[in-house]
C-alpha positions as MATLAB code, in Angstrom:
seq = 'MQAPLFTSFIQGKTDLESSKEAVDVINHFWVMTELAIADNEAGRDIQGVTDIEHWMHRLFQKVSGYMIQHGFGELWQESIDKQ';
ca = [
    -257.102 -100.362  -85.674;
    -260.035  -99.574  -87.942;
    -258.684  -98.451  -91.283;
    -260.731  -99.709  -94.239;
    -258.605  -98.031  -96.931;
    -255.378  -99.308  -95.401;
    -256.767 -102.820  -95.001;
    -258.033 -102.892  -98.569;
    -254.718 -101.533  -99.865;
    -252.644 -104.086  -97.946;
    -254.891 -106.865  -99.248;
    -254.241 -105.660 -102.802;
    -257.879 -104.762 -103.379;
    -257.466 -100.994 -103.725;
    -255.162  -98.668 -105.621;
    -254.509  -95.207 -104.259;
    -256.054  -92.357 -106.199;
    -254.807  -89.284 -104.364;
    -252.106  -87.891 -102.125;
    -254.641  -87.827  -99.304;
    -255.190  -91.576  -99.648;
    -251.435  -92.163  -99.831;
    -250.870  -90.197  -96.623;
    -253.633  -92.180  -94.910;
    -252.048  -95.494  -95.917;
    -248.553  -94.292  -95.003;
    -249.696  -93.135  -91.561;
    -251.467  -96.418  -90.884;
    -248.409  -98.334  -92.049;
    -246.305  -96.613  -89.386;
    -248.947  -97.263  -86.714;
    -248.928 -100.934  -87.686;
    -245.125 -100.926  -87.574;
    -245.117  -99.527  -84.039;
    -247.647 -102.164  -82.955;
    -245.542 -104.906  -84.539;
    -242.437 -103.642  -82.731;
    -244.298 -103.664  -79.415;
    -245.583 -107.196  -80.048;
    -242.115 -108.392  -81.028;
    -240.497 -106.842  -77.960;
    -243.153 -108.460  -75.751;
    -242.528 -111.838  -77.379;
    -246.096 -112.107  -78.665;
    -246.940 -114.335  -81.603;
    -249.551 -112.937  -83.963;
    -251.644 -115.683  -85.529;
    -248.716 -118.075  -85.287;
    -246.175 -115.670  -86.806;
    -243.036 -115.596  -84.689;
    -240.734 -113.706  -87.094;
    -242.723 -110.491  -87.499;
    -239.568 -108.503  -88.258;
    -239.040 -110.475  -91.473;
    -242.616 -109.895  -92.631;
    -242.598 -106.209  -91.711;
    -239.413 -105.754  -93.718;
    -241.074 -107.363  -96.749;
    -244.173 -105.223  -96.293;
    -241.993 -102.104  -95.981;
    -240.398 -102.922  -99.341;
    -243.764 -103.485 -101.014;
    -245.329 -100.284  -99.658;
    -242.194  -98.301 -100.494;
    -242.099  -99.655 -104.042;
    -245.783  -98.943 -104.580;
    -245.490  -95.367 -103.327;
    -242.486  -94.656 -105.541;
    -243.999  -96.284 -108.651;
    -247.292  -94.442 -108.283;
    -245.938  -90.941 -107.727;
    -246.104  -90.838 -103.930;
    -242.385  -91.308 -103.343;
    -241.886  -87.855 -101.894;
    -244.672  -88.403  -99.357;
    -243.165  -91.773  -98.467;
    -239.689  -90.268  -98.006;
    -241.081  -87.483  -95.829;
    -242.694  -90.101  -93.597;
    -239.415  -92.016  -93.313;
    -237.583  -88.818  -92.380;
    -240.059  -88.299  -89.506;
    -239.456  -91.755  -88.043;
];
């Protein structure tokens, strides 16, 4: 998955400046979530991480909190409703 904005955001190097950027990050978050689910169901370890569900839950909380705090809560909720 090539997503420079998403990668930079997840690494804490970039703040989102627009709704367009927020939607991009949100969409990539859900793609990553689907990949993590597939890996977990297949029993794959990712770089030694065996409890991906725990880490995805933490990441969900961080992304959710960021979106709400920075005015993108409605976009975030819309994405959740689509899942």
